């Protein structure tokens, strides 16, 4: 009598050879687990990007995620040989620091680099626009160069 309802060992009532409700719940649980693992993997990948040896000193984890992401994107493109001017980067001529370049990242952040002839671009600092302005006006640029 396949159609008859019965009580499964789990306590649920239903038809068939096994409890479909428990199977569904198990599947849901597994999907949830998978989603969590995926999240954890994405998080650890993101952490790896933030703490990669070439950018670790920039302490990008102190910036909002979106700003950090943009910084990493720009850094990646600069490393691939794209010119800083493509990102509206400017030399600090007024500060007589022609080898220092300030690149706006969104509206609120700046990426500071140093460019020297025959050398790869050096990433010096990632900071808020506010901190950047303060640093400029206090003439505290020396420490970076
Ligand atoms: Zn069940």
XYZ file of N, CA, C and O and ligand atoms in Angstrom:
581
model
N 0.844 -1.202 0.000
C 0.000 0.000 0.000
C 0.875 1.246 0.000
O 1.112 1.857 1.041
N 1.371 1.622 -1.184
C 2.319 2.720 -1.293
C 1.688 4.057 -0.949
O 2.360 4.983 -0.537
N 0.400 4.186 -1.138
C -0.232 5.485 -0.981
C -0.614 5.815 0.459
O -1.042 6.916 0.739
N -0.394 4.897 1.318
C -0.865 5.144 2.676
C 0.114 6.027 3.456
O 1.323 5.900 3.320
N -0.451 6.901 4.244
C 0.397 7.771 5.067
C 0.954 6.994 6.233
O 0.304 6.108 6.775
N 2.175 7.340 6.559
C 2.749 6.688 7.730
C 3.644 7.666 8.475
O 3.967 8.731 7.969
N 4.023 7.264 9.643
C 4.921 8.090 10.439
C 6.348 7.570 10.285
O 6.607 6.392 10.506
N 7.229 8.463 9.828
C 8.633 8.070 9.653
C 9.372 8.107 10.977
O 8.893 8.723 11.938
N 10.546 7.482 11.029
C 11.317 7.472 12.291
C 11.594 8.888 12.810
O 11.752 9.101 14.016
N 11.652 9.867 11.888
C 11.935 11.245 12.302
C 10.729 11.887 12.986
O 10.845 12.948 13.579
N 9.581 11.250 12.845
C 8.401 11.808 13.491
C 7.452 12.500 12.523
O 6.295 12.747 12.856
N 7.946 12.813 11.299
C 7.074 13.423 10.299
C 6.123 12.382 9.731
O 6.444 11.198 9.710
N 5.001 12.872 9.251
C 4.021 11.977 8.640
C 4.000 12.223 7.141
O 4.058 13.358 6.684
N 3.997 11.160 6.358
C 3.944 11.338 4.911
C 3.843 10.014 4.197
O 3.681 8.968 4.815
N 3.937 10.118 2.849
C 3.854 8.921 2.023
C 5.226 8.617 1.429
O 6.078 9.491 1.330
N 5.385 7.353 1.003
C 6.599 6.990 0.300
C 7.597 6.261 1.174
O 7.324 5.943 2.340
N 8.765 6.003 0.554
C 9.758 5.177 1.241
C 10.611 5.978 2.213
O 11.288 5.412 3.059
N 10.635 7.292 2.015
C 11.433 8.125 2.928
C 10.712 9.438 3.151
O 9.760 9.782 2.426
N 11.177 10.191 4.133
C 10.526 11.453 4.492
C 10.988 12.574 3.571
O 12.136 12.993 3.627
N 10.100 13.040 2.711
C 10.475 14.095 1.764
C 10.747 15.419 2.470
O 11.530 16.229 1.998
N 10.081 15.579 3.555
C 10.270 16.821 4.304
C 11.703 16.904 4.834
O 12.366 17.930 4.730
N 12.186 15.796 5.368
C 13.549 15.779 5.891
C 14.570 15.939 4.761
O 15.587 16.605 4.935
N 14.267 15.341 3.604
C 15.177 15.477 2.463
C 15.271 16.946 2.039
O 16.335 17.473 1.786
N 14.098 17.602 1.986
C 14.066 19.021 1.639
C 14.851 19.859 2.627
O 15.615 20.744 2.249
N 14.626 19.556 3.904
C 15.320 20.320 4.937
C 16.819 20.105 4.858
O 17.598 21.032 5.032
N 17.205 18.874 4.561
C 18.620 18.547 4.425
C 19.226 19.326 3.264
O 20.325 19.879 3.351
N 18.458 19.398 2.175
C 18.932 20.127 0.995
C 19.084 21.606 1.301
O 20.061 22.244 0.909
N 18.106 22.132 2.003
C 18.142 23.544 2.381
C 19.364 23.819 3.255
O 20.064 24.818 3.091
N 19.587 22.898 4.190
C 20.718 23.048 5.111
C 22.040 23.023 4.334
O 22.937 23.800 4.579
N 22.095 22.116 3.339
C 23.317 22.000 2.547
C 23.564 23.256 1.705
O 24.688 23.706 1.560
N 22.470 23.795 1.137
C 22.603 25.023 0.352
C 23.081 26.187 1.204
O 23.913 26.983 0.769
N 22.525 26.238 2.402
C 22.923 27.290 3.340
C 24.402 27.167 3.666
O 25.142 28.158 3.667
N 24.818 25.936 3.891
C 26.225 25.640 4.193
C 27.117 26.099 3.031
O 28.144 26.734 3.220
N 26.675 25.770 1.822
C 27.412 26.105 0.606
C 27.545 27.629 0.473
O 28.597 28.149 0.135
N 26.427 28.311 0.745
C 26.402 29.757 0.650
C 27.404 30.366 1.652
O 28.143 31.289 1.328
N 27.414 29.807 2.853
C 28.327 30.297 3.885
C 29.776 30.062 3.486
O 30.640 30.919 3.691
N 30.026 28.881 2.934
C 31.390 28.567 2.497
C 31.832 29.531 1.401
O 32.962 30.012 1.386
N 30.899 29.787 0.476
C 31.174 30.712 -0.627
C 31.511 32.103 -0.090
O 32.460 32.745 -0.533
N 30.729 32.516 0.904
C 30.954 33.809 1.540
C 32.322 33.864 2.197
O 33.051 34.846 2.060
N 32.638 32.797 2.920
C 33.912 32.745 3.630
C 35.073 32.766 2.629
O 36.092 33.431 2.856
N 34.887 32.058 1.516
C 35.925 32.012 0.501
C 36.128 33.414 -0.106
O 37.241 33.874 -0.264
N 35.012 34.082 -0.419
C 35.095 35.436 -0.983
C 35.781 36.374 -0.003
O 36.611 37.203 -0.390
N 35.447 36.223 1.273
C 36.028 37.083 2.292
C 37.536 36.847 2.400
O 38.321 37.793 2.532
N 37.927 35.590 2.362
C 39.346 35.291 2.508
C 40.123 35.733 1.256
O 41.256 36.200 1.345
N 39.474 35.633 0.090
C 40.110 36.133 -1.131
C 40.310 37.639 -1.064
O 41.342 38.167 -1.450
N 39.275 38.293 -0.566
C 39.325 39.754 -0.416
C 40.443 40.144 0.553
O 41.227 41.059 0.287
N 40.530 39.412 1.658
C 41.589 39.648 2.636
C 42.971 39.472 2.023
O 43.888 40.242 2.293
N 43.081 38.430 1.192
C 44.358 38.173 0.527
C 44.750 39.352 -0.367
O 45.905 39.736 -0.441
N 43.740 39.913 -1.057
C 44.028 41.053 -1.925
C 44.487 42.254 -1.097
O 45.421 42.946 -1.470
N 43.800 42.464 0.030
C 44.128 43.617 0.877
C 45.509 43.502 1.502
O 46.163 44.503 1.762
N 45.931 42.285 1.756
C 47.185 42.093 2.480
C 48.294 41.547 1.587
O 49.308 41.076 2.083
N 48.090 41.624 0.272
C 49.148 41.187 -0.646
C 50.408 42.021 -0.375
O 50.308 43.210 -0.040
N 51.580 41.409 -0.490
C 52.822 42.097 -0.134
C 52.980 43.481 -0.779
O 53.504 44.398 -0.160
N 52.488 43.635 -2.008
C 52.719 44.902 -2.711
C 51.801 46.027 -2.225
O 52.050 47.193 -2.513
N 50.757 45.693 -1.498
C 49.830 46.745 -1.052
C 49.599 46.755 0.463
O 48.893 47.627 0.979
N 50.189 45.806 1.153
C 49.914 45.654 2.583
C 50.151 46.967 3.350
O 49.385 47.343 4.219
N 51.233 47.661 2.973
C 51.606 48.884 3.688
C 50.574 50.010 3.515
O 50.592 50.986 4.249
N 49.704 49.878 2.537
C 48.689 50.925 2.307
C 47.531 50.822 3.299
O 46.736 51.736 3.418
N 47.458 49.698 3.976
C 46.421 49.442 4.982
C 45.022 49.763 4.431
O 44.261 50.535 5.009
N 44.744 49.163 3.304
C 43.468 49.411 2.622
C 42.272 48.939 3.434
O 41.153 49.380 3.211
N 42.521 48.043 4.381
C 41.405 47.549 5.202
C 40.845 48.638 6.112
O 39.793 48.457 6.707
N 41.542 49.758 6.206
C 41.012 50.864 7.006
C 40.073 51.747 6.201
O 39.441 52.643 6.753
N 40.013 51.508 4.911
C 39.133 52.305 4.055
C 37.790 51.596 3.893
O 37.700 50.390 4.099
N 36.757 52.347 3.510
C 35.504 51.672 3.168
C 35.759 50.664 2.050
O 36.622 50.898 1.197
N 35.025 49.567 2.075
C 35.267 48.479 1.123
C 35.276 48.967 -0.321
O 36.138 48.593 -1.113
N 34.311 49.817 -0.651
C 34.212 50.276 -2.032
C 35.461 51.061 -2.441
O 35.973 50.897 -3.549
N 35.951 51.904 -1.544
C 37.160 52.682 -1.831
C 38.365 51.753 -1.972
O 39.184 51.912 -2.878
N 38.443 50.767 -1.079
C 39.553 49.812 -1.141
C 39.526 49.046 -2.460
O 40.556 48.807 -3.090
N 38.315 48.672 -2.879
C 38.167 47.933 -4.126
C 38.644 48.773 -5.316
O 39.369 48.303 -6.184
N 38.244 50.035 -5.308
C 38.673 50.913 -6.407
C 40.181 51.096 -6.410
O 40.812 51.119 -7.456
N 40.731 51.258 -5.202
C 42.189 51.405 -5.086
C 42.880 50.198 -5.725
O 43.804 50.356 -6.524
N 42.411 49.009 -5.355
C 43.040 47.791 -5.871
C 42.890 47.691 -7.382
O 43.819 47.260 -8.079
N 41.740 48.101 -7.882
C 41.523 48.078 -9.336
C 42.504 49.016 -10.035
O 43.142 48.657 -11.024
N 42.605 50.236 -9.496
C 43.504 51.226 -10.097
C 44.957 50.759 -10.004
O 45.707 50.818 -10.976
N 45.330 50.251 -8.825
C 46.692 49.756 -8.637
C 46.991 48.649 -9.650
O 48.057 48.616 -10.270
N 46.002 47.760 -9.819
C 46.169 46.667 -10.771
C 46.415 47.186 -12.183
O 47.304 46.706 -12.884
N 45.647 48.181 -12.576
C 45.787 48.717 -13.930
C 47.101 49.466 -14.090
O 47.737 49.405 -15.145
N 47.494 50.187 -13.051
C 48.781 50.897 -13.107
C 49.927 49.904 -13.237
O 50.875 50.115 -13.994
N 49.808 48.802 -12.485
C 50.843 47.762 -12.561
C 50.902 47.163 -13.953
O 51.959 46.735 -14.407
N 49.739 47.100 -14.599
C 49.699 46.554 -15.957
C 50.189 47.544 -16.996
O 50.132 47.271 -18.201
N 50.607 48.703 -16.528
C 51.238 49.636 -17.445
C 50.376 50.810 -17.874
O 50.818 51.653 -18.654
N 49.161 50.877 -17.354
C 48.320 52.014 -17.699
C 48.898 53.280 -17.058
O 49.427 53.241 -15.956
N 48.760 54.389 -17.764
C 49.323 55.641 -17.260
C 48.440 56.250 -16.172
O 47.223 56.195 -16.258
N 49.079 56.834 -15.155
C 48.313 57.426 -14.052
C 47.404 58.550 -14.519
O 46.397 58.868 -13.885
N 47.751 59.176 -15.647
C 46.911 60.266 -16.151
C 45.533 59.753 -16.592
O 44.567 60.515 -16.622
N 45.481 58.463 -16.920
C 44.193 57.861 -17.288
C 43.230 57.891 -16.109
O 42.028 57.782 -16.274
N 43.771 58.042 -14.904
C 42.937 58.091 -13.699
C 42.924 59.492 -13.104
O 42.641 59.682 -11.934
N 43.284 60.465 -13.927
C 43.324 61.868 -13.494
C 44.373 62.101 -12.406
O 44.227 62.998 -11.569
N 45.390 61.277 -12.402
C 46.481 61.474 -11.462
C 47.282 62.705 -11.838
O 47.441 63.014 -13.022
N 47.747 63.410 -10.807
C 48.507 64.636 -11.069
C 49.791 64.670 -10.260
O 49.828 64.223 -9.117
N 50.803 65.225 -10.878
C 52.052 65.440 -10.148
C 51.887 66.619 -9.199
O 51.213 67.587 -9.526
N 52.531 66.534 -8.051
C 52.415 67.618 -7.073
C 53.451 68.692 -7.376
O 54.392 68.898 -6.619
N 53.236 69.376 -8.457
C 54.216 70.377 -8.894
C 54.329 71.513 -7.896
O 55.421 71.986 -7.602
N 53.161 71.940 -7.379
C 53.166 73.093 -6.477
C 53.974 72.809 -5.220
O 54.548 73.697 -4.623
N 53.975 71.556 -4.830
C 54.719 71.197 -3.629
C 56.194 70.920 -3.966
O 56.943 70.486 -3.108
N 56.523 71.149 -5.204
C 57.869 70.825 -5.696
C 58.190 69.355 -5.454
O 59.316 68.990 -5.094
N 57.142 68.578 -5.568
C 57.343 67.131 -5.444
C 56.872 66.510 -6.748
O 55.839 65.856 -6.798
N 57.592 66.773 -7.766
C 57.150 66.325 -9.081
C 57.113 64.801 -9.191
O 56.440 64.261 -10.046
N 57.855 64.155 -8.343
C 57.873 62.690 -8.436
C 56.724 62.058 -7.656
O 56.527 60.856 -7.684
N 55.961 62.895 -6.952
C 54.803 62.381 -6.221
C 53.531 62.647 -7.020
O 53.306 63.744 -7.507
N 52.730 61.588 -7.117
C 51.508 61.688 -7.897
C 50.315 61.389 -7.012
O 50.347 60.455 -6.200
N 49.308 62.216 -7.154
C 48.077 62.029 -6.395
C 46.960 61.627 -7.357
O 46.684 62.333 -8.314
N 46.358 60.496 -7.078
C 45.291 59.992 -7.947
C 43.976 59.980 -7.166
O 43.885 59.336 -6.113
N 42.973 60.701 -7.649
C 41.685 60.658 -6.948
C 41.025 59.300 -7.111
O 41.005 58.731 -8.204
N 40.534 58.772 -5.991
C 39.798 57.501 -6.008
C 38.392 57.815 -5.521
O 38.186 58.057 -4.337
N 37.466 57.844 -6.421
C 36.136 58.318 -6.066
C 36.251 59.782 -5.655
O 37.192 60.475 -6.039
N 35.304 60.239 -4.862
C 35.338 61.641 -4.464
C 36.109 61.832 -3.161
O 36.583 62.917 -2.870
N 36.234 60.759 -2.397
C 36.692 60.933 -1.024
C 38.093 60.416 -0.719
O 38.569 60.578 0.399
N 38.703 59.781 -1.690
C 39.990 59.159 -1.371
C 41.070 59.470 -2.409
O 40.773 59.859 -3.530
N 42.289 59.273 -1.973
C 43.445 59.524 -2.831
C 44.441 58.379 -2.741
O 44.671 57.839 -1.666
N 45.001 58.090 -3.865
C 46.111 57.136 -3.908
C 47.366 57.931 -4.238
O 47.393 58.672 -5.219
N 48.363 57.810 -3.398
C 49.606 58.561 -3.587
C 50.693 57.609 -4.089
O 50.925 56.553 -3.501
N 51.336 58.015 -5.165
C 52.385 57.180 -5.756
C 53.637 58.009 -5.971
O 53.599 59.237 -5.993
N 54.707 57.302 -6.148
C 55.946 57.965 -6.527
C 56.395 57.380 -7.853
O 56.400 56.158 -8.046
N 56.781 58.261 -8.723
C 57.242 57.815 -10.029
C 58.694 58.273 -10.213
O 59.030 59.424 -9.948
N 59.525 57.342 -10.573
C 60.929 57.674 -10.845
C 61.335 57.051 -12.160
O 60.942 55.921 -12.461
N 62.083 57.796 -12.872
C 62.490 57.345 -14.188
C 63.107 55.947 -14.125
O 63.971 55.678 -13.303
N 62.626 55.094 -14.980
C 63.193 53.748 -15.063
C 62.804 52.814 -13.933
O 63.341 51.724 -13.814
N 61.870 53.277 -13.090
C 61.462 52.433 -11.967
C 59.957 52.191 -12.029
O 59.221 53.052 -12.501
N 59.530 51.075 -11.510
C 58.074 50.876 -11.464
C 57.437 51.871 -10.496
O 58.083 52.316 -9.555
N 56.207 52.192 -10.781
C 55.455 53.093 -9.916
C 55.432 52.531 -8.505
O 55.255 51.338 -8.308
N 55.627 53.429 -7.549
C 55.647 52.983 -6.157
C 54.397 53.520 -5.456
O 54.097 54.702 -5.552
N 53.692 52.637 -4.777
C 52.462 53.062 -4.110
C 52.783 53.426 -2.671
O 53.225 52.591 -1.891
N 52.574 54.685 -2.352
C 53.042 55.195 -1.066
C 51.957 55.229 -0.003
O 52.193 54.867 1.143
N 50.779 55.695 -0.390
C 49.735 55.831 0.624
C 48.354 55.812 -0.010
O 48.183 56.191 -1.162
N 47.393 55.358 0.780
C 45.988 55.401 0.396
C 45.268 56.098 1.531
O 45.340 55.654 2.669
N 44.621 57.197 1.234
C 44.027 57.939 2.339
C 42.794 58.708 1.911
O 42.490 58.820 0.729
N 42.088 59.232 2.920
C 40.900 60.027 2.608
C 41.340 61.356 2.032
O 42.473 61.814 2.256
N 40.433 61.968 1.310
C 40.733 63.269 0.736
C 41.069 64.269 1.840
O 41.956 65.098 1.702
N 40.370 64.139 2.932
C 40.591 65.024 4.073
C 42.012 64.879 4.627
O 42.715 65.865 4.840
N 42.410 63.650 4.859
C 43.749 63.389 5.381
C 44.810 63.874 4.389
O 45.863 64.401 4.772
N 44.492 63.710 3.138
C 45.389 64.163 2.070
C 45.577 65.676 2.136
O 46.698 66.184 2.103
N 44.465 66.400 2.261
C 44.525 67.862 2.322
C 45.298 68.333 3.546
O 46.108 69.254 3.473
N 45.005 67.671 4.667
C 45.709 68.033 5.908
C 47.209 67.846 5.751
O 48.011 68.683 6.140
N 47.533 66.739 5.150
C 48.937 66.414 4.958
C 49.609 67.446 4.061
O 50.727 67.886 4.320
N 48.905 67.859 3.032
C 49.434 68.863 2.117
C 49.643 70.185 2.839
O 50.700 70.802 2.736
N 48.597 70.623 3.570
C 48.655 71.950 4.162
C 49.640 72.013 5.326
O 50.171 73.056 5.645
N 49.901 70.857 5.947
C 50.872 70.873 7.037
C 52.277 70.598 6.504
O 53.224 70.516 7.268
N 52.382 70.455 5.222
C 53.695 70.246 4.618
C 54.318 68.944 5.036
O 55.530 68.749 4.953
N 53.472 68.020 5.482
C 54.000 66.759 6.005
C 54.343 65.739 4.947
O 54.301 64.553 5.202
N 54.619 66.231 3.778
C 54.857 65.306 2.691
C 56.234 64.664 2.746
O 56.443 63.592 2.210
N 57.127 65.306 3.408
C 58.518 64.848 3.421
C 58.657 63.407 3.868
O 59.457 62.645 3.321
N 57.844 63.051 4.830
C 57.968 61.710 5.406
C 57.711 60.643 4.361
O 58.102 59.492 4.530
N 57.011 61.015 3.309
C 56.638 60.015 2.330
C 57.641 59.903 1.209
O 57.508 59.049 0.346
N 58.580 60.825 1.187
C 59.466 60.832 0.013
C 60.928 60.736 0.423
O 61.224 60.265 1.502
Zn 11.171 13.789 8.428
